[in-house]
Amino acid sequence: MTATTPAAPPQAVPPDRGPLPSKEPKPRRKLTPYWLLLPGIAWLVVFFAVPMVYQASTSLQTGSLEEGFKVTWHISTYWDALVEYKWHFVRSFSYAAIATVLCLAIGYPLAYTIAFKANRRWRNVILILVIAPFFTSFLIRTLAWKTILSDGGPVVGALNTLHALDVTNALGLTSGDRVLATPLAVVCGLTYNFLPFMILPLYTSLERIDPRLHEAAGDLYARPFTTFRKVTFPISLPGVVAGTLLTFIPASGDYINAQLLGSPSEQMVGNGIQKQFLNVLDYPTAAALSFILMALILGMVTVYMRKAGTEELV
């Protein structure tokens, strides 16, 4: 007889549990980021987009305060405003550019010292001193410069002793033996008021640099200036771009410094907008000036960003 192999026991068939659950997120989870963005979007729409549309409508109106203003699509208001206030635009961008360069020249060494030379204790003290001016009003800080730059003050006396006013007179920044009511006073006010906007981005960018990069450059026999030119400055370029933008843009639209420290011949475009809105009550011209200023700044910032070649802003 031949031996028969016992049959394998029948395997139990698992019950049908249906299709496997999908790993895709639920639709409610997909919408969660958009719900989180909703408050910010609503804020921008109410306080930015709606006023912009209203200003655009105002710039295309004609009429008077007594008769009322109506939208007539009067586009020539833009050209008339640009022709009338062309020198205001020139002064605004010139003063803002000079103040931005001065802020960079003053702020970069200070930010470098805070990031690499100061210990932690003094680093915090210096940073507090940098932001300390924000604890007082912008108007009060600007008025203080009227005392600092007064005709009989120590600053003007020191400049006369050093014959520095002769140089500024030749450059057209001052007139005679006084500093107040001159372009130099306006530039000094802009530089002081917007200097923290330059220092803080520069410090943030420099503080991220690994000190071992400087040690490696020294091991390769690079001199300190070469190390700065080849290592430090290129890495800190995003901070430079951010600082210059944060300084130049608000300085271009400022009018407080020109009004308090300058004279009618040093008026900036912000003063023209204020005059048209509050004194002349020519709302279309004021709105057109605002849009022209915004368009010019946007164009210059776009060109500057492309030339700078960086998109990583601090």
PDB file of C-alpha atoms in Angstrom:
ATOM      1  CA  MET A   1       0.000   0.000   0.000  1.00  0.00           C
ATOM      2  CA  THR A   2       1.199   3.423  -0.772  1.00  0.00           C
ATOM      3  CA  ALA A   3       1.175   6.063   1.988  1.00  0.00           C
ATOM      4  CA  THR A   4      -1.153   8.915   1.403  1.00  0.00           C
ATOM      5  CA  THR A   5      -0.148  12.474   2.335  1.00  0.00           C
ATOM      6  CA  PRO A   6      -2.616  14.044   4.683  1.00  0.00           C
ATOM      7  CA  ALA A   7      -4.481  16.932   3.141  1.00  0.00           C
ATOM      8  CA  ALA A   8      -3.609  20.425   4.376  1.00  0.00           C
ATOM      9  CA  PRO A   9      -6.231  21.920   6.591  1.00  0.00           C
ATOM     10  CA  PRO A  10      -8.351  24.473   4.841  1.00  0.00           C
ATOM     11  CA  GLN A  11      -7.239  28.075   5.478  1.00  0.00           C
ATOM     12  CA  ALA A  12      -9.733  30.462   6.846  1.00  0.00           C
ATOM     13  CA  VAL A  13     -10.771  33.135   4.402  1.00  0.00           C
ATOM     14  CA  PRO A  14     -10.476  36.589   6.023  1.00  0.00           C
ATOM     15  CA  PRO A  15     -13.725  38.408   6.105  1.00  0.00           C
ATOM     16  CA  ASP A  16     -14.220  41.120   3.522  1.00  0.00           C
ATOM     17  CA  ARG A  17     -13.530  44.404   5.313  1.00  0.00           C
ATOM     18  CA  GLY A  18     -14.044  46.578   2.281  1.00  0.00           C
ATOM     19  CA  PRO A  19     -11.540  48.903   0.607  1.00  0.00           C
ATOM     20  CA  LEU A  20      -8.523  50.178   2.548  1.00  0.00           C
ATOM     21  CA  PRO A  21      -8.929  53.634   4.040  1.00  0.00           C
ATOM     22  CA  SER A  22      -7.568  56.437   1.866  1.00  0.00           C
ATOM     23  CA  LYS A  23      -4.451  58.219   3.095  1.00  0.00           C
ATOM     24  CA  GLU A  24      -5.435  61.494   1.450  1.00  0.00           C
ATOM     25  CA  PRO A  25      -6.247  64.304   3.893  1.00  0.00           C
ATOM     26  CA  LYS A  26      -9.813  65.200   4.442  1.00  0.00           C
ATOM     27  CA  PRO A  27     -11.177  68.215   2.564  1.00  0.00           C
ATOM     28  CA  ARG A  28     -11.554  70.073   5.853  1.00  0.00           C
ATOM     29  CA  ARG A  29      -7.824  69.711   6.540  1.00  0.00           C
ATOM     30  CA  LYS A  30      -7.014  71.039   3.076  1.00  0.00           C
ATOM     31  CA  LEU A  31      -8.981  74.203   3.786  1.00  0.00           C
ATOM     32  CA  THR A  32      -7.428  74.821   7.212  1.00  0.00           C
ATOM     33  CA  PRO A  33      -4.477  76.968   5.944  1.00  0.00           C
ATOM     34  CA  TYR A  34      -6.871  79.152   3.962  1.00  0.00           C
ATOM     35  CA  TRP A  35      -9.083  79.668   6.999  1.00  0.00           C
ATOM     36  CA  LEU A  36      -5.998  80.738   8.950  1.00  0.00           C
ATOM     37  CA  LEU A  37      -5.135  83.254   6.232  1.00  0.00           C
ATOM     38  CA  LEU A  38      -8.642  84.706   6.192  1.00  0.00           C
ATOM     39  CA  PRO A  39      -8.147  87.296   9.002  1.00  0.00           C
ATOM     40  CA  GLY A  40      -4.990  88.661   7.348  1.00  0.00           C
ATOM     41  CA  ILE A  41      -6.621  88.767   3.932  1.00  0.00           C
ATOM     42  CA  ALA A  42      -9.670  90.520   5.363  1.00  0.00           C
ATOM     43  CA  TRP A  43      -7.401  93.089   7.055  1.00  0.00           C
ATOM     44  CA  LEU A  44      -5.571  93.812   3.786  1.00  0.00           C
ATOM     45  CA  VAL A  45      -8.816  94.092   1.840  1.00  0.00           C
ATOM     46  CA  VAL A  46     -10.479  96.471   4.304  1.00  0.00           C
ATOM     47  CA  PHE A  47      -7.494  98.666   5.151  1.00  0.00           C
ATOM     48  CA  PHE A  48      -5.430  98.475   1.944  1.00  0.00           C
ATOM     49  CA  ALA A  49      -7.346  97.359  -1.131  1.00  0.00           C
ATOM     50  CA  VAL A  50     -10.532  99.348  -0.441  1.00  0.00           C
ATOM     51  CA  PRO A  51      -8.659 102.624   0.326  1.00  0.00           C
ATOM     52  CA  MET A  52      -6.535 102.106  -2.800  1.00  0.00           C
ATOM     53  CA  VAL A  53      -9.642 101.736  -4.958  1.00  0.00           C
ATOM     54  CA  TYR A  54     -11.162 104.807  -3.326  1.00  0.00           C
ATOM     55  CA  GLN A  55      -7.992 106.823  -3.933  1.00  0.00           C
ATOM     56  CA  ALA A  56      -7.883 105.694  -7.552  1.00  0.00           C
ATOM     57  CA  SER A  57     -11.475 106.831  -7.957  1.00  0.00           C
ATOM     58  CA  THR A  58     -10.667 110.167  -6.308  1.00  0.00           C
ATOM     59  CA  SER A  59      -7.725 110.793  -8.652  1.00  0.00           C
ATOM     60  CA  LEU A  60     -10.070 110.550 -11.654  1.00  0.00           C
ATOM     61  CA  GLN A  61     -12.622 113.030 -10.319  1.00  0.00           C
ATOM     62  CA  THR A  62     -13.221 116.689 -11.082  1.00  0.00           C
ATOM     63  CA  GLY A  63     -15.145 119.341  -9.213  1.00  0.00           C
ATOM     64  CA  SER A  64     -14.791 121.326  -6.007  1.00  0.00           C
ATOM     65  CA  LEU A  65     -15.567 120.927  -2.347  1.00  0.00           C
ATOM     66  CA  GLU A  66     -18.652 123.145  -2.638  1.00  0.00           C
ATOM     67  CA  GLU A  67     -20.059 121.528  -5.781  1.00  0.00           C
ATOM     68  CA  GLY A  68     -18.855 118.031  -5.010  1.00  0.00           C
ATOM     69  CA  PHE A  69     -16.501 115.724  -6.887  1.00  0.00           C
ATOM     70  CA  LYS A  70     -17.592 113.354  -9.631  1.00  0.00           C
ATOM     71  CA  VAL A  71     -15.712 110.648 -11.505  1.00  0.00           C
ATOM     72  CA  THR A  72     -15.063 112.013 -15.005  1.00  0.00           C
ATOM     73  CA  TRP A  73     -11.991 109.897 -15.841  1.00  0.00           C
ATOM     74  CA  HIS A  74      -9.857 113.036 -15.925  1.00  0.00           C
ATOM     75  CA  ILE A  75      -6.510 111.290 -16.532  1.00  0.00           C
ATOM     76  CA  SER A  76      -4.685 114.531 -17.268  1.00  0.00           C
ATOM     77  CA  THR A  77      -4.667 115.202 -13.520  1.00  0.00           C
ATOM     78  CA  TYR A  78      -1.696 112.842 -13.278  1.00  0.00           C
ATOM     79  CA  TRP A  79       0.313 114.750 -15.867  1.00  0.00           C
ATOM     80  CA  ASP A  80      -0.557 118.134 -14.360  1.00  0.00           C
ATOM     81  CA  ALA A  81       0.441 116.928 -10.884  1.00  0.00           C
ATOM     82  CA  LEU A  82       3.725 115.494 -12.178  1.00  0.00           C
ATOM     83  CA  VAL A  83       4.623 118.708 -14.006  1.00  0.00           C
ATOM     84  CA  GLU A  84       3.726 120.939 -11.069  1.00  0.00           C
ATOM     85  CA  TYR A  85       5.549 118.870  -8.455  1.00  0.00           C
ATOM     86  CA  LYS A  86       8.429 117.456 -10.484  1.00  0.00           C
ATOM     87  CA  TRP A  87      11.062 119.138  -8.317  1.00  0.00           C
ATOM     88  CA  HIS A  88       9.354 117.837  -5.201  1.00  0.00           C
ATOM     89  CA  PHE A  89       9.846 114.316  -6.547  1.00  0.00           C
ATOM     90  CA  VAL A  90      13.483 115.067  -7.358  1.00  0.00           C
ATOM     91  CA  ARG A  91      14.132 116.362  -3.850  1.00  0.00           C
ATOM     92  CA  SER A  92      12.270 113.459  -2.243  1.00  0.00           C
ATOM     93  CA  PHE A  93      14.286 110.785  -4.020  1.00  0.00           C
ATOM     94  CA  SER A  94      17.560 112.704  -3.683  1.00  0.00           C
ATOM     95  CA  TYR A  95      17.192 113.277   0.057  1.00  0.00           C
ATOM     96  CA  ALA A  96      16.021 109.681   0.592  1.00  0.00           C
ATOM     97  CA  ALA A  97      18.947 108.292  -1.406  1.00  0.00           C
ATOM     98  CA  ILE A  98      21.515 110.382   0.505  1.00  0.00           C
ATOM     99  CA  ALA A  99      19.954 109.421   3.830  1.00  0.00           C
ATOM    100  CA  THR A 100      19.955 105.737   2.831  1.00  0.00           C
ATOM    101  CA  VAL A 101      23.656 105.841   1.930  1.00  0.00           C
ATOM    102  CA  LEU A 102      24.477 107.586   5.210  1.00  0.00           C
ATOM    103  CA  CYS A 103      22.419 105.055   7.175  1.00  0.00           C
ATOM    104  CA  LEU A 104      24.295 102.227   5.468  1.00  0.00           C
ATOM    105  CA  ALA A 105      27.670 103.853   6.141  1.00  0.00           C
ATOM    106  CA  ILE A 106      26.808 104.400   9.809  1.00  0.00           C
ATOM    107  CA  GLY A 107      24.746 101.281  10.416  1.00  0.00           C
ATOM    108  CA  TYR A 108      26.965  98.611   8.856  1.00  0.00           C
ATOM    109  CA  PRO A 109      29.994  99.152  11.134  1.00  0.00           C
ATOM    110  CA  LEU A 110      27.709  99.326  14.159  1.00  0.00           C
ATOM    111  CA  ALA A 111      25.840  96.158  13.187  1.00  0.00           C
ATOM    112  CA  TYR A 112      29.166  94.419  12.492  1.00  0.00           C
ATOM    113  CA  THR A 113      30.465  95.405  15.918  1.00  0.00           C
ATOM    114  CA  ILE A 114      27.315  94.186  17.650  1.00  0.00           C
ATOM    115  CA  ALA A 115      27.357  90.862  15.808  1.00  0.00           C
ATOM    116  CA  PHE A 116      31.061  89.944  16.059  1.00  0.00           C
ATOM    117  CA  LYS A 117      32.866  92.146  18.563  1.00  0.00           C
ATOM    118  CA  ALA A 118      30.491  92.767  21.457  1.00  0.00           C
ATOM    119  CA  ASN A 119      29.861  90.133  24.108  1.00  0.00           C
ATOM    120  CA  ARG A 120      26.337  89.038  24.919  1.00  0.00           C
ATOM    121  CA  ARG A 121      25.843  91.560  27.719  1.00  0.00           C
ATOM    122  CA  TRP A 122      26.940  94.603  25.723  1.00  0.00           C
ATOM    123  CA  ARG A 123      25.193  93.278  22.629  1.00  0.00           C
ATOM    124  CA  ASN A 124      21.821  93.515  24.358  1.00  0.00           C
ATOM    125  CA  VAL A 125      22.626  96.967  25.742  1.00  0.00           C
ATOM    126  CA  ILE A 126      23.564  98.324  22.302  1.00  0.00           C
ATOM    127  CA  LEU A 127      20.481  96.811  20.689  1.00  0.00           C
ATOM    128  CA  ILE A 128      18.291  98.475  23.304  1.00  0.00           C
ATOM    129  CA  LEU A 129      20.004 101.797  22.590  1.00  0.00           C
ATOM    130  CA  VAL A 130      19.351 101.315  18.866  1.00  0.00           C
ATOM    131  CA  ILE A 131      15.610 100.899  19.352  1.00  0.00           C
ATOM    132  CA  ALA A 132      15.362 103.399  22.229  1.00  0.00           C
ATOM    133  CA  PRO A 133      14.367 106.308  19.916  1.00  0.00           C
ATOM    134  CA  PHE A 134      11.169 104.412  19.073  1.00  0.00           C
ATOM    135  CA  PHE A 135      10.062 104.914  22.687  1.00  0.00           C
ATOM    136  CA  THR A 136       9.431 108.586  21.892  1.00  0.00           C
ATOM    137  CA  SER A 137       7.276 110.253  19.273  1.00  0.00           C
ATOM    138  CA  PHE A 138       8.578 110.701  15.732  1.00  0.00           C
ATOM    139  CA  LEU A 139       7.526 114.343  15.950  1.00  0.00           C
ATOM    140  CA  ILE A 140       9.400 114.956  19.206  1.00  0.00           C
ATOM    141  CA  ARG A 141      12.562 113.342  17.847  1.00  0.00           C
ATOM    142  CA  THR A 142      12.435 115.598  14.795  1.00  0.00           C
ATOM    143  CA  LEU A 143      11.777 118.728  16.850  1.00  0.00           C
ATOM    144  CA  ALA A 144      14.836 117.900  18.958  1.00  0.00           C
ATOM    145  CA  TRP A 145      16.982 118.330  15.878  1.00  0.00           C
ATOM    146  CA  LYS A 146      15.897 121.960  15.634  1.00  0.00           C
ATOM    147  CA  THR A 147      17.714 122.521  18.926  1.00  0.00           C
ATOM    148  CA  ILE A 148      20.690 120.403  17.905  1.00  0.00           C
ATOM    149  CA  LEU A 149      21.144 122.255  14.601  1.00  0.00           C
ATOM    150  CA  SER A 150      20.247 125.721  15.884  1.00  0.00           C
ATOM    151  CA  ASP A 151      22.383 128.597  14.648  1.00  0.00           C
ATOM    152  CA  GLY A 152      24.045 129.208  18.013  1.00  0.00           C
ATOM    153  CA  GLY A 153      24.390 125.551  18.927  1.00  0.00           C
ATOM    154  CA  PRO A 154      27.588 123.548  19.359  1.00  0.00           C
ATOM    155  CA  VAL A 155      27.094 121.570  16.131  1.00  0.00           C
ATOM    156  CA  VAL A 156      27.089 124.622  13.894  1.00  0.00           C
ATOM    157  CA  GLY A 157      29.988 126.091  15.876  1.00  0.00           C
ATOM    158  CA  ALA A 158      32.047 122.930  15.415  1.00  0.00           C
ATOM    159  CA  LEU A 159      31.276 122.827  11.690  1.00  0.00           C
ATOM    160  CA  ASN A 160      32.361 126.451  11.321  1.00  0.00           C
ATOM    161  CA  THR A 161      35.566 125.765  13.230  1.00  0.00           C
ATOM    162  CA  LEU A 162      36.386 122.810  10.992  1.00  0.00           C
ATOM    163  CA  HIS A 163      35.357 124.793   7.890  1.00  0.00           C
ATOM    164  CA  ALA A 164      33.027 121.932   7.011  1.00  0.00           C
ATOM    165  CA  LEU A 165      30.271 124.360   6.050  1.00  0.00           C
ATOM    166  CA  ASP A 166      32.450 125.597   3.215  1.00  0.00           C
ATOM    167  CA  VAL A 167      32.288 122.121   1.710  1.00  0.00           C
ATOM    168  CA  THR A 168      28.543 121.743   2.269  1.00  0.00           C
ATOM    169  CA  ASN A 169      27.968 125.206   0.805  1.00  0.00           C
ATOM    170  CA  ALA A 170      29.851 124.175  -2.305  1.00  0.00           C
ATOM    171  CA  LEU A 171      27.706 121.021  -2.549  1.00  0.00           C
ATOM    172  CA  GLY A 172      24.513 123.028  -2.161  1.00  0.00           C
ATOM    173  CA  LEU A 173      23.556 121.333   1.115  1.00  0.00           C
ATOM    174  CA  THR A 174      23.800 124.469   3.260  1.00  0.00           C
ATOM    175  CA  SER A 175      23.608 128.193   2.786  1.00  0.00           C
ATOM    176  CA  GLY A 176      25.903 130.579   4.630  1.00  0.00           C
ATOM    177  CA  ASP A 177      26.735 129.849   8.254  1.00  0.00           C
ATOM    178  CA  ARG A 178      23.558 128.036   9.214  1.00  0.00           C
ATOM    179  CA  VAL A 179      22.316 124.468   8.921  1.00  0.00           C
ATOM    180  CA  LEU A 180      18.637 124.787   9.757  1.00  0.00           C
ATOM    181  CA  ALA A 181      16.257 125.356   6.831  1.00  0.00           C
ATOM    182  CA  THR A 182      18.738 123.713   4.454  1.00  0.00           C
ATOM    183  CA  PRO A 183      18.857 120.357   2.646  1.00  0.00           C
ATOM    184  CA  LEU A 184      21.530 119.173   5.104  1.00  0.00           C
ATOM    185  CA  ALA A 185      19.124 119.567   8.024  1.00  0.00           C
ATOM    186  CA  VAL A 186      16.453 117.535   6.221  1.00  0.00           C
ATOM    187  CA  VAL A 187      18.962 114.794   5.384  1.00  0.00           C
ATOM    188  CA  CYS A 188      20.195 114.711   8.991  1.00  0.00           C
ATOM    189  CA  GLY A 189      16.641 114.303  10.252  1.00  0.00           C
ATOM    190  CA  LEU A 190      15.883 111.510   7.774  1.00  0.00           C
ATOM    191  CA  THR A 191      19.132 109.723   8.594  1.00  0.00           C
ATOM    192  CA  TYR A 192      18.536 109.840  12.332  1.00  0.00           C
ATOM    193  CA  ASN A 193      14.872 108.826  12.229  1.00  0.00           C
ATOM    194  CA  PHE A 194      15.353 105.866   9.870  1.00  0.00           C
ATOM    195  CA  LEU A 195      18.760 104.616  11.040  1.00  0.00           C
ATOM    196  CA  PRO A 196      17.281 101.787  13.202  1.00  0.00           C
ATOM    197  CA  PHE A 197      15.503 100.421  10.121  1.00  0.00           C
ATOM    198  CA  MET A 198      18.952  99.908   8.595  1.00  0.00           C
ATOM    199  CA  ILE A 199      20.791  98.580  11.647  1.00  0.00           C
ATOM    200  CA  LEU A 200      18.354  95.849  12.684  1.00  0.00           C
ATOM    201  CA  PRO A 201      18.212  93.961   9.332  1.00  0.00           C
ATOM    202  CA  LEU A 202      21.987  94.273   8.994  1.00  0.00           C
ATOM    203  CA  TYR A 203      22.539  92.866  12.474  1.00  0.00           C
ATOM    204  CA  THR A 204      20.139  89.986  11.851  1.00  0.00           C
ATOM    205  CA  SER A 205      21.942  89.081   8.636  1.00  0.00           C
ATOM    206  CA  LEU A 206      25.435  89.396  10.112  1.00  0.00           C
ATOM    207  CA  GLU A 207      24.538  87.486  13.272  1.00  0.00           C
ATOM    208  CA  ARG A 208      23.697  84.413  11.173  1.00  0.00           C
ATOM    209  CA  ILE A 209      27.207  84.179   9.719  1.00  0.00           C
ATOM    210  CA  ASP A 210      29.214  81.310  11.170  1.00  0.00           C
ATOM    211  CA  PRO A 211      32.427  82.699  12.756  1.00  0.00           C
ATOM    212  CA  ARG A 212      34.262  79.603  11.522  1.00  0.00           C
ATOM    213  CA  LEU A 213      34.054  81.061   8.018  1.00  0.00           C
ATOM    214  CA  HIS A 214      36.280  83.915   9.164  1.00  0.00           C
ATOM    215  CA  GLU A 215      38.682  81.434  10.749  1.00  0.00           C
ATOM    216  CA  ALA A 216      38.803  79.420   7.534  1.00  0.00           C
ATOM    217  CA  ALA A 217      39.557  82.562   5.538  1.00  0.00           C
ATOM    218  CA  GLY A 218      42.370  83.398   7.950  1.00  0.00           C
ATOM    219  CA  ASP A 219      43.782  79.896   7.605  1.00  0.00           C
ATOM    220  CA  LEU A 220      43.906  80.508   3.857  1.00  0.00           C
ATOM    221  CA  TYR A 221      46.013  83.640   4.514  1.00  0.00           C
ATOM    222  CA  ALA A 222      43.221  86.070   3.627  1.00  0.00           C
ATOM    223  CA  ARG A 223      43.631  89.530   5.081  1.00  0.00           C
ATOM    224  CA  PRO A 224      40.764  91.010   7.159  1.00  0.00           C
ATOM    225  CA  PHE A 225      39.652  93.305   4.327  1.00  0.00           C
ATOM    226  CA  THR A 226      39.725  90.418   1.858  1.00  0.00           C
ATOM    227  CA  THR A 227      37.711  88.305   4.270  1.00  0.00           C
ATOM    228  CA  PHE A 228      35.155  91.077   4.564  1.00  0.00           C
ATOM    229  CA  ARG A 229      34.980  91.603   0.806  1.00  0.00           C
ATOM    230  CA  LYS A 230      34.855  87.921  -0.161  1.00  0.00           C
ATOM    231  CA  VAL A 231      32.962  86.371   2.764  1.00  0.00           C
ATOM    232  CA  THR A 232      31.176  88.753   5.127  1.00  0.00           C
ATOM    233  CA  PHE A 233      29.658  91.301   2.778  1.00  0.00           C
ATOM    234  CA  PRO A 234      28.312  88.832   0.161  1.00  0.00           C
ATOM    235  CA  ILE A 235      26.636  86.751   2.857  1.00  0.00           C
ATOM    236  CA  SER A 236      25.145  89.855   4.496  1.00  0.00           C
ATOM    237  CA  LEU A 237      23.790  91.181   1.202  1.00  0.00           C
ATOM    238  CA  PRO A 238      20.162  90.213   2.005  1.00  0.00           C
ATOM    239  CA  GLY A 239      20.385  92.397   5.104  1.00  0.00           C
ATOM    240  CA  VAL A 240      21.812  95.252   3.057  1.00  0.00           C
ATOM    241  CA  VAL A 241      18.952  94.990   0.554  1.00  0.00           C
ATOM    242  CA  ALA A 242      16.319  94.782   3.284  1.00  0.00           C
ATOM    243  CA  GLY A 243      17.818  97.697   5.205  1.00  0.00           C
ATOM    244  CA  THR A 244      18.080  99.974   2.185  1.00  0.00           C
ATOM    245  CA  LEU A 245      14.481  99.243   1.203  1.00  0.00           C
ATOM    246  CA  LEU A 246      13.171  99.811   4.727  1.00  0.00           C
ATOM    247  CA  THR A 247      15.037 103.130   4.806  1.00  0.00           C
ATOM    248  CA  PHE A 248      14.519 104.489   1.299  1.00  0.00           C
ATOM    249  CA  ILE A 249      10.794 103.752   0.899  1.00  0.00           C
ATOM    250  CA  PRO A 250       9.482 105.577   4.013  1.00  0.00           C
ATOM    251  CA  ALA A 251      12.069 108.354   3.638  1.00  0.00           C
ATOM    252  CA  SER A 252      10.805 109.094   0.110  1.00  0.00           C
ATOM    253  CA  GLY A 253       7.281 109.738   1.367  1.00  0.00           C
ATOM    254  CA  ASP A 254       8.236 111.587   4.542  1.00  0.00           C
ATOM    255  CA  TYR A 255       7.155 115.190   5.030  1.00  0.00           C
ATOM    256  CA  ILE A 256       7.738 115.862   8.743  1.00  0.00           C
ATOM    257  CA  ASN A 257      11.497 116.388   8.441  1.00  0.00           C
ATOM    258  CA  ALA A 258      11.176 118.741   5.477  1.00  0.00           C
ATOM    259  CA  GLN A 259       8.435 120.725   7.207  1.00  0.00           C
ATOM    260  CA  LEU A 260      10.187 121.128  10.553  1.00  0.00           C
ATOM    261  CA  LEU A 261      13.858 121.209   9.555  1.00  0.00           C
ATOM    262  CA  GLY A 262      13.681 122.646   6.047  1.00  0.00           C
ATOM    263  CA  SER A 263      12.242 125.679   4.306  1.00  0.00           C
ATOM    264  CA  PRO A 264       9.686 126.005   1.483  1.00  0.00           C
ATOM    265  CA  SER A 265      12.494 125.449  -1.016  1.00  0.00           C
ATOM    266  CA  GLU A 266      13.260 122.037   0.540  1.00  0.00           C
ATOM    267  CA  GLN A 267       9.699 120.701   0.399  1.00  0.00           C
ATOM    268  CA  MET A 268       9.293 117.046  -0.591  1.00  0.00           C
ATOM    269  CA  VAL A 269       6.435 115.371  -2.411  1.00  0.00           C
ATOM    270  CA  GLY A 270       4.888 114.365   0.921  1.00  0.00           C
ATOM    271  CA  ASN A 271       4.525 118.044   1.734  1.00  0.00           C
ATOM    272  CA  GLY A 272       2.786 118.575  -1.593  1.00  0.00           C
ATOM    273  CA  ILE A 273       0.331 115.769  -0.864  1.00  0.00           C
ATOM    274  CA  GLN A 274      -0.349 117.162   2.599  1.00  0.00           C
ATOM    275  CA  LYS A 275      -0.901 120.646   1.184  1.00  0.00           C
ATOM    276  CA  GLN A 276      -3.323 119.445  -1.491  1.00  0.00           C
ATOM    277  CA  PHE A 277      -5.286 117.297   0.951  1.00  0.00           C
ATOM    278  CA  LEU A 278      -5.485 119.621   3.968  1.00  0.00           C
ATOM    279  CA  ASN A 279      -4.953 123.179   2.718  1.00  0.00           C
ATOM    280  CA  VAL A 280      -5.966 123.460  -0.939  1.00  0.00           C
ATOM    281  CA  LEU A 281      -8.582 120.684  -0.584  1.00  0.00           C
ATOM    282  CA  ASP A 282      -7.791 119.489  -4.108  1.00  0.00           C
ATOM    283  CA  TYR A 283      -8.368 115.807  -3.461  1.00  0.00           C
ATOM    284  CA  PRO A 284      -7.902 114.556  -7.059  1.00  0.00           C
ATOM    285  CA  THR A 285      -4.452 116.141  -7.344  1.00  0.00           C
ATOM    286  CA  ALA A 286      -3.430 114.792  -3.934  1.00  0.00           C
ATOM    287  CA  ALA A 287      -4.594 111.286  -4.853  1.00  0.00           C
ATOM    288  CA  ALA A 288      -2.781 111.481  -8.193  1.00  0.00           C
ATOM    289  CA  LEU A 289       0.434 112.543  -6.459  1.00  0.00           C
ATOM    290  CA  SER A 290       0.103 109.592  -4.089  1.00  0.00           C
ATOM    291  CA  PHE A 291      -0.279 107.126  -6.949  1.00  0.00           C
ATOM    292  CA  ILE A 292       2.606 108.651  -8.920  1.00  0.00           C
ATOM    293  CA  LEU A 293       4.856 108.388  -5.853  1.00  0.00           C
ATOM    294  CA  MET A 294       3.818 104.788  -5.280  1.00  0.00           C
ATOM    295  CA  ALA A 295       4.390 103.857  -8.931  1.00  0.00           C
ATOM    296  CA  LEU A 296       7.834 105.475  -9.038  1.00  0.00           C
ATOM    297  CA  ILE A 297       8.933 103.796  -5.803  1.00  0.00           C
ATOM    298  CA  LEU A 298       7.615 100.437  -7.020  1.00  0.00           C
ATOM    299  CA  GLY A 299       9.545 100.794 -10.276  1.00  0.00           C
ATOM    300  CA  MET A 300      12.789 101.751  -8.560  1.00  0.00           C
ATOM    301  CA  VAL A 301      12.464  98.944  -6.020  1.00  0.00           C
ATOM    302  CA  THR A 302      11.852  96.408  -8.801  1.00  0.00           C
ATOM    303  CA  VAL A 303      14.954  97.523 -10.697  1.00  0.00           C
ATOM    304  CA  TYR A 304      16.994  97.560  -7.489  1.00  0.00           C
ATOM    305  CA  MET A 305      15.917  94.045  -6.548  1.00  0.00           C
ATOM    306  CA  ARG A 306      16.868  92.702  -9.969  1.00  0.00           C
ATOM    307  CA  LYS A 307      20.240  94.425  -9.840  1.00  0.00           C
ATOM    308  CA  ALA A 308      20.890  93.185  -6.309  1.00  0.00           C
ATOM    309  CA  GLY A 309      20.260  89.613  -7.432  1.00  0.00           C
ATOM    310  CA  THR A 310      18.852  88.380  -4.144  1.00  0.00           C
ATOM    311  CA  GLU A 311      15.376  87.297  -3.105  1.00  0.00           C
ATOM    312  CA  GLU A 312      16.132  86.194   0.475  1.00  0.00           C
ATOM    313  CA  LEU A 313      15.258  89.239   2.496  1.00  0.00           C
ATOM    314  CA  VAL A 314      15.803  89.155   6.222  1.00  0.00           C
TER     315      VAL A 314
END
